[in-house]
JSON list of N, CA and C in Angstrom, two decimals:
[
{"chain": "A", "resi": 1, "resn": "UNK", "atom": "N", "xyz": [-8.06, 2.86, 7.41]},
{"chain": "A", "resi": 1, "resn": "UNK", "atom": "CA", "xyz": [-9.04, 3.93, 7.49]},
{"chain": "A", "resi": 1, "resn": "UNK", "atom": "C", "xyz": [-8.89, 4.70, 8.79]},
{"chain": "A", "resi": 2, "resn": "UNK", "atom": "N", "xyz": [-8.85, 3.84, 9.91]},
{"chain": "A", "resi": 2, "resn": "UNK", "atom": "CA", "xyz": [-8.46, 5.01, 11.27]},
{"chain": "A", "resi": 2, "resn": "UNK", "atom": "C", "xyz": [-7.25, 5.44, 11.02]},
{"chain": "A", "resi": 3, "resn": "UNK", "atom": "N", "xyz": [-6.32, 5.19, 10.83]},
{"chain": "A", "resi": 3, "resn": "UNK", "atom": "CA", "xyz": [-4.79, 6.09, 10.40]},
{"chain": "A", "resi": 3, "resn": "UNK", "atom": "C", "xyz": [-5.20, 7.27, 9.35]},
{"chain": "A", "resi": 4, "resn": "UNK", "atom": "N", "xyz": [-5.92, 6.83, 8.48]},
{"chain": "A", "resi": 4, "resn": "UNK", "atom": "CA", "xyz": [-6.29, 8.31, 7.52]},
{"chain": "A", "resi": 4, "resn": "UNK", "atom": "C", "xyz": [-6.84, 9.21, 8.47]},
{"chain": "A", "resi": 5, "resn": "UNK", "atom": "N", "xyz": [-8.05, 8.82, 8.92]},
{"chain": "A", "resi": 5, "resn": "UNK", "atom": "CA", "xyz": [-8.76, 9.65, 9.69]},
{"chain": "A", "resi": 5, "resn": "UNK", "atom": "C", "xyz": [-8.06, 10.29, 11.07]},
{"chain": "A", "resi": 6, "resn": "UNK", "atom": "N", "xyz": [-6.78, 9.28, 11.45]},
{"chain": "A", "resi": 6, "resn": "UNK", "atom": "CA", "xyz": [-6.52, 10.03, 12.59]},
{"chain": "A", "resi": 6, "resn": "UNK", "atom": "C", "xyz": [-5.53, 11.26, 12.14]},
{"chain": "A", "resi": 7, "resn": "UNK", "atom": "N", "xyz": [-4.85, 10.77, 10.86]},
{"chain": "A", "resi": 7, "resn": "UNK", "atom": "CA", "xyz": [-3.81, 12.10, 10.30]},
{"chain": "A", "resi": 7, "resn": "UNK", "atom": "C", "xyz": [-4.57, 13.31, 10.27]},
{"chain": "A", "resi": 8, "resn": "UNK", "atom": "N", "xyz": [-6.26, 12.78, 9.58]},
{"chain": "A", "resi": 8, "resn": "UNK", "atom": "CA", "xyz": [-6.86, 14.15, 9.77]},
{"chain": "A", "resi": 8, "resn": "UNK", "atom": "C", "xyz": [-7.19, 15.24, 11.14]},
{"chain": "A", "resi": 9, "resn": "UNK", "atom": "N", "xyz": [-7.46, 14.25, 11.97]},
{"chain": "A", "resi": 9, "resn": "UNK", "atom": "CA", "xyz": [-8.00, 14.91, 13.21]},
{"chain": "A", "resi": 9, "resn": "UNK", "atom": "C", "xyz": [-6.57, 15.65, 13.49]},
{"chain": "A", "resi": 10, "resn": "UNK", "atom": "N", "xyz": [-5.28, 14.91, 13.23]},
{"chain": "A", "resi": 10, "resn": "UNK", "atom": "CA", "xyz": [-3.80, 15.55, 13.84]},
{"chain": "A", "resi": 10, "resn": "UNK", "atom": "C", "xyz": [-4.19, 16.98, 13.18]},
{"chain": "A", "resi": 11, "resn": "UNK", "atom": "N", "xyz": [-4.07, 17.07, 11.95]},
{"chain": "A", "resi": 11, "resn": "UNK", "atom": "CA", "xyz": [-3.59, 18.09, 11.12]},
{"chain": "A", "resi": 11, "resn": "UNK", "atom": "C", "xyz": [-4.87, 19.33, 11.65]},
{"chain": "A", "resi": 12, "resn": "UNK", "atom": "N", "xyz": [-6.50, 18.92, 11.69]},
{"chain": "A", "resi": 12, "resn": "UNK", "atom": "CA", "xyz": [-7.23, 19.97, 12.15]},
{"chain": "A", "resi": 12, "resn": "UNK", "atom": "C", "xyz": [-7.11, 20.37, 13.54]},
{"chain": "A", "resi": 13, "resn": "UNK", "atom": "N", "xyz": [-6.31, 19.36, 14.56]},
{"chain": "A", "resi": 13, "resn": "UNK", "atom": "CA", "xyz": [-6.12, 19.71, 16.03]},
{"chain": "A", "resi": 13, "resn": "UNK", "atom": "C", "xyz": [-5.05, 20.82, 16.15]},
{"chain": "A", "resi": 14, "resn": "UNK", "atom": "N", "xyz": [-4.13, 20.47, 15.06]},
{"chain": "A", "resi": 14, "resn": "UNK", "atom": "CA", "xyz": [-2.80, 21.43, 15.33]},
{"chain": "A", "resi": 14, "resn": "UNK", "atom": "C", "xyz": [-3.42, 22.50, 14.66]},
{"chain": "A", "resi": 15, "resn": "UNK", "atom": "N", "xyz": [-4.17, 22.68, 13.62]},
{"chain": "A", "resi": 15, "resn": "UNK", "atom": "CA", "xyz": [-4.23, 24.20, 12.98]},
{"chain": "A", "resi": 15, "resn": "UNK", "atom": "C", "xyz": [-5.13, 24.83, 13.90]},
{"chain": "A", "resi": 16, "resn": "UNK", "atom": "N", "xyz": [-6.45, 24.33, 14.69]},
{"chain": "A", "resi": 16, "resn": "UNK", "atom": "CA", "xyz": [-7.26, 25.17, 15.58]},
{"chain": "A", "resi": 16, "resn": "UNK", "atom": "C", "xyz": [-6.45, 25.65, 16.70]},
{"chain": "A", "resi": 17, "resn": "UNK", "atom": "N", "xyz": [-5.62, 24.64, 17.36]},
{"chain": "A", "resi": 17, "resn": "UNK", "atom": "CA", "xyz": [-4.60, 25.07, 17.95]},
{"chain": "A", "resi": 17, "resn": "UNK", "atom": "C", "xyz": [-3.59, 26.08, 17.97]},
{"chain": "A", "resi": 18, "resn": "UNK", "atom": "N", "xyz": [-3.14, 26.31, 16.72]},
{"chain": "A", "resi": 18, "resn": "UNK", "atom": "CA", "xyz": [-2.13, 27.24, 16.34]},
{"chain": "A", "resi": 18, "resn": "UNK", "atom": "C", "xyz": [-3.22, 28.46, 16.19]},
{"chain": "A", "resi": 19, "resn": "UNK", "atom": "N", "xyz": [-4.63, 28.64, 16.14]},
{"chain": "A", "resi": 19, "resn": "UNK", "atom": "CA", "xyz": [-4.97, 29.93, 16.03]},
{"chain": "A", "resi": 19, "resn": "UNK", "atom": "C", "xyz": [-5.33, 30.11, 17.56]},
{"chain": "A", "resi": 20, "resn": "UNK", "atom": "N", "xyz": [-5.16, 29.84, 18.30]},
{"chain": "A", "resi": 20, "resn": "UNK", "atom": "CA", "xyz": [-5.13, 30.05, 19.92]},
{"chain": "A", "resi": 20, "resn": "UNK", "atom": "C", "xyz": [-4.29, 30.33, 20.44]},
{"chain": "A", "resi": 21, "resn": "UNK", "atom": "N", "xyz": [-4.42, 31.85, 20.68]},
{"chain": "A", "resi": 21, "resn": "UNK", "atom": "CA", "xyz": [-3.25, 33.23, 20.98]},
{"chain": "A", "resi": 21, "resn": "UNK", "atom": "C", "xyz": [-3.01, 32.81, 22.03]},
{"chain": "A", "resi": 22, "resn": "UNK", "atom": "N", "xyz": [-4.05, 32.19, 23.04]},
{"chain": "A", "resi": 22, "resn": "UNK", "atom": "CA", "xyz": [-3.48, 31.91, 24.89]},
{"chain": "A", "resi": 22, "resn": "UNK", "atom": "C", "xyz": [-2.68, 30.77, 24.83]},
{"chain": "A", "resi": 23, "resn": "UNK", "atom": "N", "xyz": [-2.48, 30.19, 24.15]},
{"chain": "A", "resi": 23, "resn": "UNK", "atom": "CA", "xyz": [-1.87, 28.84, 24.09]},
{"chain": "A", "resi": 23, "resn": "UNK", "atom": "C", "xyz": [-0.14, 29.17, 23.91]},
{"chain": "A", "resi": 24, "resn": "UNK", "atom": "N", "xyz": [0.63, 28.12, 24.58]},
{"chain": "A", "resi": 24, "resn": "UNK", "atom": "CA", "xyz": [2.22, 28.21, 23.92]},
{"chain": "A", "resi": 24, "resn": "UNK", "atom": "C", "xyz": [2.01, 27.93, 22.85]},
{"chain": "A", "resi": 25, "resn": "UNK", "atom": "N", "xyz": [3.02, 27.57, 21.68]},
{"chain": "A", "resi": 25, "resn": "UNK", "atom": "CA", "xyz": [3.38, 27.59, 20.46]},
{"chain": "A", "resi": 25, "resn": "UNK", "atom": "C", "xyz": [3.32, 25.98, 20.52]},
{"chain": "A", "resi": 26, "resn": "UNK", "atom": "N", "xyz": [3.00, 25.46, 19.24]},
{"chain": "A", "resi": 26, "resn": "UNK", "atom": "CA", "xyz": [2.76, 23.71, 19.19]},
{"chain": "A", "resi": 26, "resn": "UNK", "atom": "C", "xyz": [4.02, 23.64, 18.88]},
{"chain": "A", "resi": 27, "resn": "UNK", "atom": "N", "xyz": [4.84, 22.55, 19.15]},
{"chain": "A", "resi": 27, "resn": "UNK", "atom": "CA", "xyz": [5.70, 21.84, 19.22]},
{"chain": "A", "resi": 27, "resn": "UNK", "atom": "C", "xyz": [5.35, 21.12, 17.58]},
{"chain": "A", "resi": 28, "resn": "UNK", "atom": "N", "xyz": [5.39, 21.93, 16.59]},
{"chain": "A", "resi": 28, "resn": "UNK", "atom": "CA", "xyz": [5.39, 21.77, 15.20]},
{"chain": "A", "resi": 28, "resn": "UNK", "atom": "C", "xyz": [6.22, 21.13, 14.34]},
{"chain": "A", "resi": 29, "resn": "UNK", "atom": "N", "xyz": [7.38, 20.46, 14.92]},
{"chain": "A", "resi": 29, "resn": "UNK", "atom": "CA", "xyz": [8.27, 19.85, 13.96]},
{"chain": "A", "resi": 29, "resn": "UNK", "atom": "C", "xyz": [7.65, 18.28, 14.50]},
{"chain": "A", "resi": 30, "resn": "UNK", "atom": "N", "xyz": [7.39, 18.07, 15.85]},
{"chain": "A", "resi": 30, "resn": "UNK", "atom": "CA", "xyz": [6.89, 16.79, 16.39]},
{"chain": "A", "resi": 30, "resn": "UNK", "atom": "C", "xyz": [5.51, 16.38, 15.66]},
{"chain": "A", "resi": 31, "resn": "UNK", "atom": "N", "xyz": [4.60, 17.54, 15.66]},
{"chain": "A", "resi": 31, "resn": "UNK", "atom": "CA", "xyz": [3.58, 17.11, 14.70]},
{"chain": "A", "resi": 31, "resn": "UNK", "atom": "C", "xyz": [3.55, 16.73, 13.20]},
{"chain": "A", "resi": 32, "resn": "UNK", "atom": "N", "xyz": [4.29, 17.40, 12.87]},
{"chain": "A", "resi": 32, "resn": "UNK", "atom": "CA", "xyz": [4.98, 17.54, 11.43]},
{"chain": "A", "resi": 32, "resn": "UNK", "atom": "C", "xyz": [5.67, 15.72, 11.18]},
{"chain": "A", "resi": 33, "resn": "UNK", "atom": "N", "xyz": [6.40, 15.35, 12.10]},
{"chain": "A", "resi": 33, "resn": "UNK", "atom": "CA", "xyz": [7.21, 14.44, 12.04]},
{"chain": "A", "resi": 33, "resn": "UNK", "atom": "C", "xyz": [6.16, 13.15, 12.17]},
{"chain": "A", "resi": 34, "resn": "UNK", "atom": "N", "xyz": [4.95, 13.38, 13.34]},
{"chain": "A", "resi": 34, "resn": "UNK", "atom": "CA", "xyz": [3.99, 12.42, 13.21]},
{"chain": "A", "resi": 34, "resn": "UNK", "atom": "C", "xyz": [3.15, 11.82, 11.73]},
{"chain": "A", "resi": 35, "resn": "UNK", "atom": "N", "xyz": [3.21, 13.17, 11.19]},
{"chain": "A", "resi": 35, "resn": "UNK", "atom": "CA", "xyz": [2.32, 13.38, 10.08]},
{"chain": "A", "resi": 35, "resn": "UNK", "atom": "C", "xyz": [2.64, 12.75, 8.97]},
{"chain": "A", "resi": 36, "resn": "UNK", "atom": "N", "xyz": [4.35, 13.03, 8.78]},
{"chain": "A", "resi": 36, "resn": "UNK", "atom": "CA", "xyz": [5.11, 11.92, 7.62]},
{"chain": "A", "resi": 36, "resn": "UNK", "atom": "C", "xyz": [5.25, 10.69, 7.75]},
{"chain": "A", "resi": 37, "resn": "UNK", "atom": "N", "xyz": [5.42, 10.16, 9.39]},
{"chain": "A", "resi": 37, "resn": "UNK", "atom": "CA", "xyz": [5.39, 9.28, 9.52]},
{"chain": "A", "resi": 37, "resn": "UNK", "atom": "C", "xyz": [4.02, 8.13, 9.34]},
{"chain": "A", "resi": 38, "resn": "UNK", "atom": "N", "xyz": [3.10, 8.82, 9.66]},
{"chain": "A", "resi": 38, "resn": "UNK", "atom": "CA", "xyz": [1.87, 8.09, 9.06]},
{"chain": "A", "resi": 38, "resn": "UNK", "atom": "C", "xyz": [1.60, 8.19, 7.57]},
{"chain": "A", "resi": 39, "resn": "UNK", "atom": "N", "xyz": [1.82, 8.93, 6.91]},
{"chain": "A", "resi": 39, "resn": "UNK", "atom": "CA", "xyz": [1.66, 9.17, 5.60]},
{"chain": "A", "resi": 39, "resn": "UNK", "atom": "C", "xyz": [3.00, 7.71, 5.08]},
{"chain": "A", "resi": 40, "resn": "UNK", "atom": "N", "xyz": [4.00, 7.79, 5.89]},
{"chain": "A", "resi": 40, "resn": "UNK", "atom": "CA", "xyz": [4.89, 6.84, 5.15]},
{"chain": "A", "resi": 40, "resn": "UNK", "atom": "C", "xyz": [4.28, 5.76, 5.39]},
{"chain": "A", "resi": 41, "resn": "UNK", "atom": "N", "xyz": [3.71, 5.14, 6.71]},
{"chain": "A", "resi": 41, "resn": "UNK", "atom": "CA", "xyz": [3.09, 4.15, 6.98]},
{"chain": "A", "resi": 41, "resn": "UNK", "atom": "C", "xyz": [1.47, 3.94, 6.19]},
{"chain": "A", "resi": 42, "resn": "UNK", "atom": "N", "xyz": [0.90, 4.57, 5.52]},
{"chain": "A", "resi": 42, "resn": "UNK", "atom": "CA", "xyz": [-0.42, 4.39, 4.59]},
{"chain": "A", "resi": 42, "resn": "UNK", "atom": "C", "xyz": [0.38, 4.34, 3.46]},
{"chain": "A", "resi": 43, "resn": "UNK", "atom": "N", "xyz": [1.42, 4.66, 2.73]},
{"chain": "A", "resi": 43, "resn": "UNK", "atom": "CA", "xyz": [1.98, 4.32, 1.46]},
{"chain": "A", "resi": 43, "resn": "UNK", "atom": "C", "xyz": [2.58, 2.77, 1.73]},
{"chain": "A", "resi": 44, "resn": "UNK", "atom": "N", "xyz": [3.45, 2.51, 3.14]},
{"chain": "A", "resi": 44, "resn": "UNK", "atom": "CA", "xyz": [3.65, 1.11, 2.58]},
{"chain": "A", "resi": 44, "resn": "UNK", "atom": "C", "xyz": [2.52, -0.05, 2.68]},
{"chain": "A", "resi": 45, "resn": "UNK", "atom": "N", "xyz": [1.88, 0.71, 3.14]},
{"chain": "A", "resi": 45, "resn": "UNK", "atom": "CA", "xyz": [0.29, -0.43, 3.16]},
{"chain": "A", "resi": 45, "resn": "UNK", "atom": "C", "xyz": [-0.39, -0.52, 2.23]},
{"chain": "A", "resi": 46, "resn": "UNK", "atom": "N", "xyz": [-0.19, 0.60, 1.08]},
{"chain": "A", "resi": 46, "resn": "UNK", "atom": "CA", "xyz": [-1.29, 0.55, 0.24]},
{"chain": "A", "resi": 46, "resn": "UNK", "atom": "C", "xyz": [-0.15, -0.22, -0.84]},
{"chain": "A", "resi": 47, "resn": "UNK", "atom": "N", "xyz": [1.43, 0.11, -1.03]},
{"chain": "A", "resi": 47, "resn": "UNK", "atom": "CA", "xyz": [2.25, -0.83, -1.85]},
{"chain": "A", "resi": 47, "resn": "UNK", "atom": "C", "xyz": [1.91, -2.06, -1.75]},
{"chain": "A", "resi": 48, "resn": "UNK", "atom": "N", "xyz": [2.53, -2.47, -0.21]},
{"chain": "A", "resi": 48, "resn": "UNK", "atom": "CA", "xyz": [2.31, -4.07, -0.03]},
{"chain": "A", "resi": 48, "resn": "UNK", "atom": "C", "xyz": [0.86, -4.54, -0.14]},
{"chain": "A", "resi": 49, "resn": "UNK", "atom": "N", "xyz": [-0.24, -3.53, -0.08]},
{"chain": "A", "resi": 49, "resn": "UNK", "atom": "CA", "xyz": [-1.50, -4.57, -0.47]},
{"chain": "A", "resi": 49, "resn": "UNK", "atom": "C", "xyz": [-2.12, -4.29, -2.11]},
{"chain": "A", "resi": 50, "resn": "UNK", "atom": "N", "xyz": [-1.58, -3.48, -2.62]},
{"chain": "A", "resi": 50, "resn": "UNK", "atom": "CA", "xyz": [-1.62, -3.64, -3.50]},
{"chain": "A", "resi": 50, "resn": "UNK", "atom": "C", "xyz": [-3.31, -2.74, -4.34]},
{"chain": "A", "resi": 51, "resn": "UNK", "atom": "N", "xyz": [-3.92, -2.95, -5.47]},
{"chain": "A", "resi": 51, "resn": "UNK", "atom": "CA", "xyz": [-5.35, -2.44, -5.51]},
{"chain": "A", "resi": 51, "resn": "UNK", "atom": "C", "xyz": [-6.31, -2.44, -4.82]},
{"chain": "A", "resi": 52, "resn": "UNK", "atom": "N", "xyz": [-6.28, -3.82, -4.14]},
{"chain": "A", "resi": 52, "resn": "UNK", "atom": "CA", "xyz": [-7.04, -4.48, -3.34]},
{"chain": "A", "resi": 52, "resn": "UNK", "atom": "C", "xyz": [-7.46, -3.39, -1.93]},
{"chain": "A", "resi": 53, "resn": "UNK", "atom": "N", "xyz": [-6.61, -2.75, -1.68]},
{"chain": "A", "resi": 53, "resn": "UNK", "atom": "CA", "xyz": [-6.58, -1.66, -0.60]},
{"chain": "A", "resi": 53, "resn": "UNK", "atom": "C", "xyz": [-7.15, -0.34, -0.58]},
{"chain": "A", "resi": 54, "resn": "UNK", "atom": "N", "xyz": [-7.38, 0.16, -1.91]},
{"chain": "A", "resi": 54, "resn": "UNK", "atom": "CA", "xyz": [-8.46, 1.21, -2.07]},
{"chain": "A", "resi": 54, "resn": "UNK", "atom": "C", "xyz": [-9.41, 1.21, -1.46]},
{"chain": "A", "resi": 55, "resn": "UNK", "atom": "N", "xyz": [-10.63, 2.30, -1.60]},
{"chain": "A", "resi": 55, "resn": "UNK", "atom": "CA", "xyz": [-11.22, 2.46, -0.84]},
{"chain": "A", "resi": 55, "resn": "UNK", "atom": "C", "xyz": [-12.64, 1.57, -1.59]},
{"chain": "A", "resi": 56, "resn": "UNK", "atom": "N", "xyz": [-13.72, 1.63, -1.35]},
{"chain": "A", "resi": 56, "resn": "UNK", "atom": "CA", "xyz": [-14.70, 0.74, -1.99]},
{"chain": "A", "resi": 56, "resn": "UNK", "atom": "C", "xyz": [-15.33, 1.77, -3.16]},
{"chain": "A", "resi": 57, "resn": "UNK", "atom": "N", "xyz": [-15.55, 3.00, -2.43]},
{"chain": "A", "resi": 57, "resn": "UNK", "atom": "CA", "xyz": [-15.69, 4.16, -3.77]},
{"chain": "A", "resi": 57, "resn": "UNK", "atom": "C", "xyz": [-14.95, 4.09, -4.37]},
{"chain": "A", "resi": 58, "resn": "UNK", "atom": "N", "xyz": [-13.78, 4.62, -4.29]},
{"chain": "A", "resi": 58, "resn": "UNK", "atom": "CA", "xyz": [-12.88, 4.07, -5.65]},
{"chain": "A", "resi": 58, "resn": "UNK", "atom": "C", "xyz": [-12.95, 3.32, -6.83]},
{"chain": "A", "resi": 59, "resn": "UNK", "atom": "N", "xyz": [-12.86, 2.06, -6.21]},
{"chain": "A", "resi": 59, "resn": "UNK", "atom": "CA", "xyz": [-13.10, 0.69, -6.82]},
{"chain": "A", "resi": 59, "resn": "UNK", "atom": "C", "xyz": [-14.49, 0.66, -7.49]},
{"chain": "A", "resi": 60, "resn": "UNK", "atom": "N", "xyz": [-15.58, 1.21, -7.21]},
{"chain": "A", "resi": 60, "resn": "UNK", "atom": "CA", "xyz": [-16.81, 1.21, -7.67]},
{"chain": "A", "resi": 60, "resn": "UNK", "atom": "C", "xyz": [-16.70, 2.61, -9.09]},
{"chain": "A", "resi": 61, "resn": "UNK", "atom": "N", "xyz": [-15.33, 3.79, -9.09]},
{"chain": "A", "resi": 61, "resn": "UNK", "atom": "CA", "xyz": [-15.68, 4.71, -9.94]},
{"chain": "A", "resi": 61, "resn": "UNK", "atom": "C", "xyz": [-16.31, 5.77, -9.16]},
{"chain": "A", "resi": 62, "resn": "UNK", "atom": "N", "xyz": [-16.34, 5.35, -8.01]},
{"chain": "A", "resi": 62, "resn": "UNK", "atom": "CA", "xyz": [-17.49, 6.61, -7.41]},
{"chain": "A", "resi": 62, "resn": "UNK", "atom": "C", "xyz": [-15.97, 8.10, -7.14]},
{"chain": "A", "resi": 63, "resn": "UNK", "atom": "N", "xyz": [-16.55, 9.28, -7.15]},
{"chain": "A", "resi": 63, "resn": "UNK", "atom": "CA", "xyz": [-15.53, 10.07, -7.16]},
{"chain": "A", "resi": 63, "resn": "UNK", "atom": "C", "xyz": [-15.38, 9.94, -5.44]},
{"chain": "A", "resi": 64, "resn": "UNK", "atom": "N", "xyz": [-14.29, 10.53, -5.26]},
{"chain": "A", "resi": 64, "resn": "UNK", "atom": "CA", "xyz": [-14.47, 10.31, -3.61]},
{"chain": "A", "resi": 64, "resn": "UNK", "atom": "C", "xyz": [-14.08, 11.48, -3.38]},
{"chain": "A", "resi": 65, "resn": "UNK", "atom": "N", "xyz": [-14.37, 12.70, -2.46]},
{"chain": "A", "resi": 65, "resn": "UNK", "atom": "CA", "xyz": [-14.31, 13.93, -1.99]},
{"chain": "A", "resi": 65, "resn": "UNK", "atom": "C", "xyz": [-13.32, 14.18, -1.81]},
{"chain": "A", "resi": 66, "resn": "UNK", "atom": "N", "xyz": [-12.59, 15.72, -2.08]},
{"chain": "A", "resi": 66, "resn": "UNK", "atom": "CA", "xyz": [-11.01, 16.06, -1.30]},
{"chain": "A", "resi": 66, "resn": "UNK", "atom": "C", "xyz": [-11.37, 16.43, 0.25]},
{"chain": "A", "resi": 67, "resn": "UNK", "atom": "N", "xyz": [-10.48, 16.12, 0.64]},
{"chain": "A", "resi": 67, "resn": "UNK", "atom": "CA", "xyz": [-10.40, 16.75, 2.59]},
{"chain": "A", "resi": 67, "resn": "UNK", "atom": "C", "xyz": [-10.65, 18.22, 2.22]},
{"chain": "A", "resi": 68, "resn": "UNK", "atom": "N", "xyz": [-11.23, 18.76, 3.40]},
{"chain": "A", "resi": 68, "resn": "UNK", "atom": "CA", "xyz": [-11.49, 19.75, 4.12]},
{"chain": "A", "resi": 68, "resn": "UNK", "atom": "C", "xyz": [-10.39, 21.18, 4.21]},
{"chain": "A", "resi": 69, "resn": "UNK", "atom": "N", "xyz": [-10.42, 21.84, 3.29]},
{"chain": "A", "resi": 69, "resn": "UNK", "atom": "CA", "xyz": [-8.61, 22.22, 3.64]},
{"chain": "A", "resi": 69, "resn": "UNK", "atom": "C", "xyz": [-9.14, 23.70, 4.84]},
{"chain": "A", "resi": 70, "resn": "UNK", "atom": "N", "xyz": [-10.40, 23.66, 5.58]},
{"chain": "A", "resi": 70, "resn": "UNK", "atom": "CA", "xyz": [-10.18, 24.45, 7.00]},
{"chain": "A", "resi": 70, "resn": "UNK", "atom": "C", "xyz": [-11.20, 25.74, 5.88]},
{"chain": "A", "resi": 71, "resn": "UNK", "atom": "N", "xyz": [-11.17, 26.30, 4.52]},
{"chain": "A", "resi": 71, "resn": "UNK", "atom": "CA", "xyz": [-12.04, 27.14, 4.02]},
{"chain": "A", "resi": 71, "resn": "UNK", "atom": "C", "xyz": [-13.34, 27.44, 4.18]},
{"chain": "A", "resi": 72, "resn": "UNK", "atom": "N", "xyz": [-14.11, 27.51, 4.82]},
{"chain": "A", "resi": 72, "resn": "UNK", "atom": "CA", "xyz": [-16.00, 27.24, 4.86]},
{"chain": "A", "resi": 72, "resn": "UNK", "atom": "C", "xyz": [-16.72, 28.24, 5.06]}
]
């Protein structure tokens, strides 16, 4: 659950970021590269553990919300 949540904070840090004209340019392939890499690391966790690793909504049927895609 903190690895999900931290991919999220990555992905909303770099996009508020990237709309900040005073700022240099993000170093976007490094974030990018973080991003798969955790995503590869929550797929082999959820393989090797199997159902059991879902979330508890899930498992209960409860629908569970999509992320935030930055629209509001």
């Amino acid at each position: 659950r903190a690895l999900t949540a931290s991919l999220v904070e990555l992905r909303e840090a770099a996009d508020t970021a990237a709309g900040e004209w005073w700022q240099r340019a993000l170093p976007e392939q490094e974030v990018l590269a973080a991003e798969r890499a955790g995503h590869r690391t929550l797929t082999a966790t959820a393989q090797r553990l199997g159902p059991a690793a879902r979330a508890p909504e899930a498992r209960r049927g409860a629908t569970v919300p999509a992320p935030a895609n930055g629209a509001e």
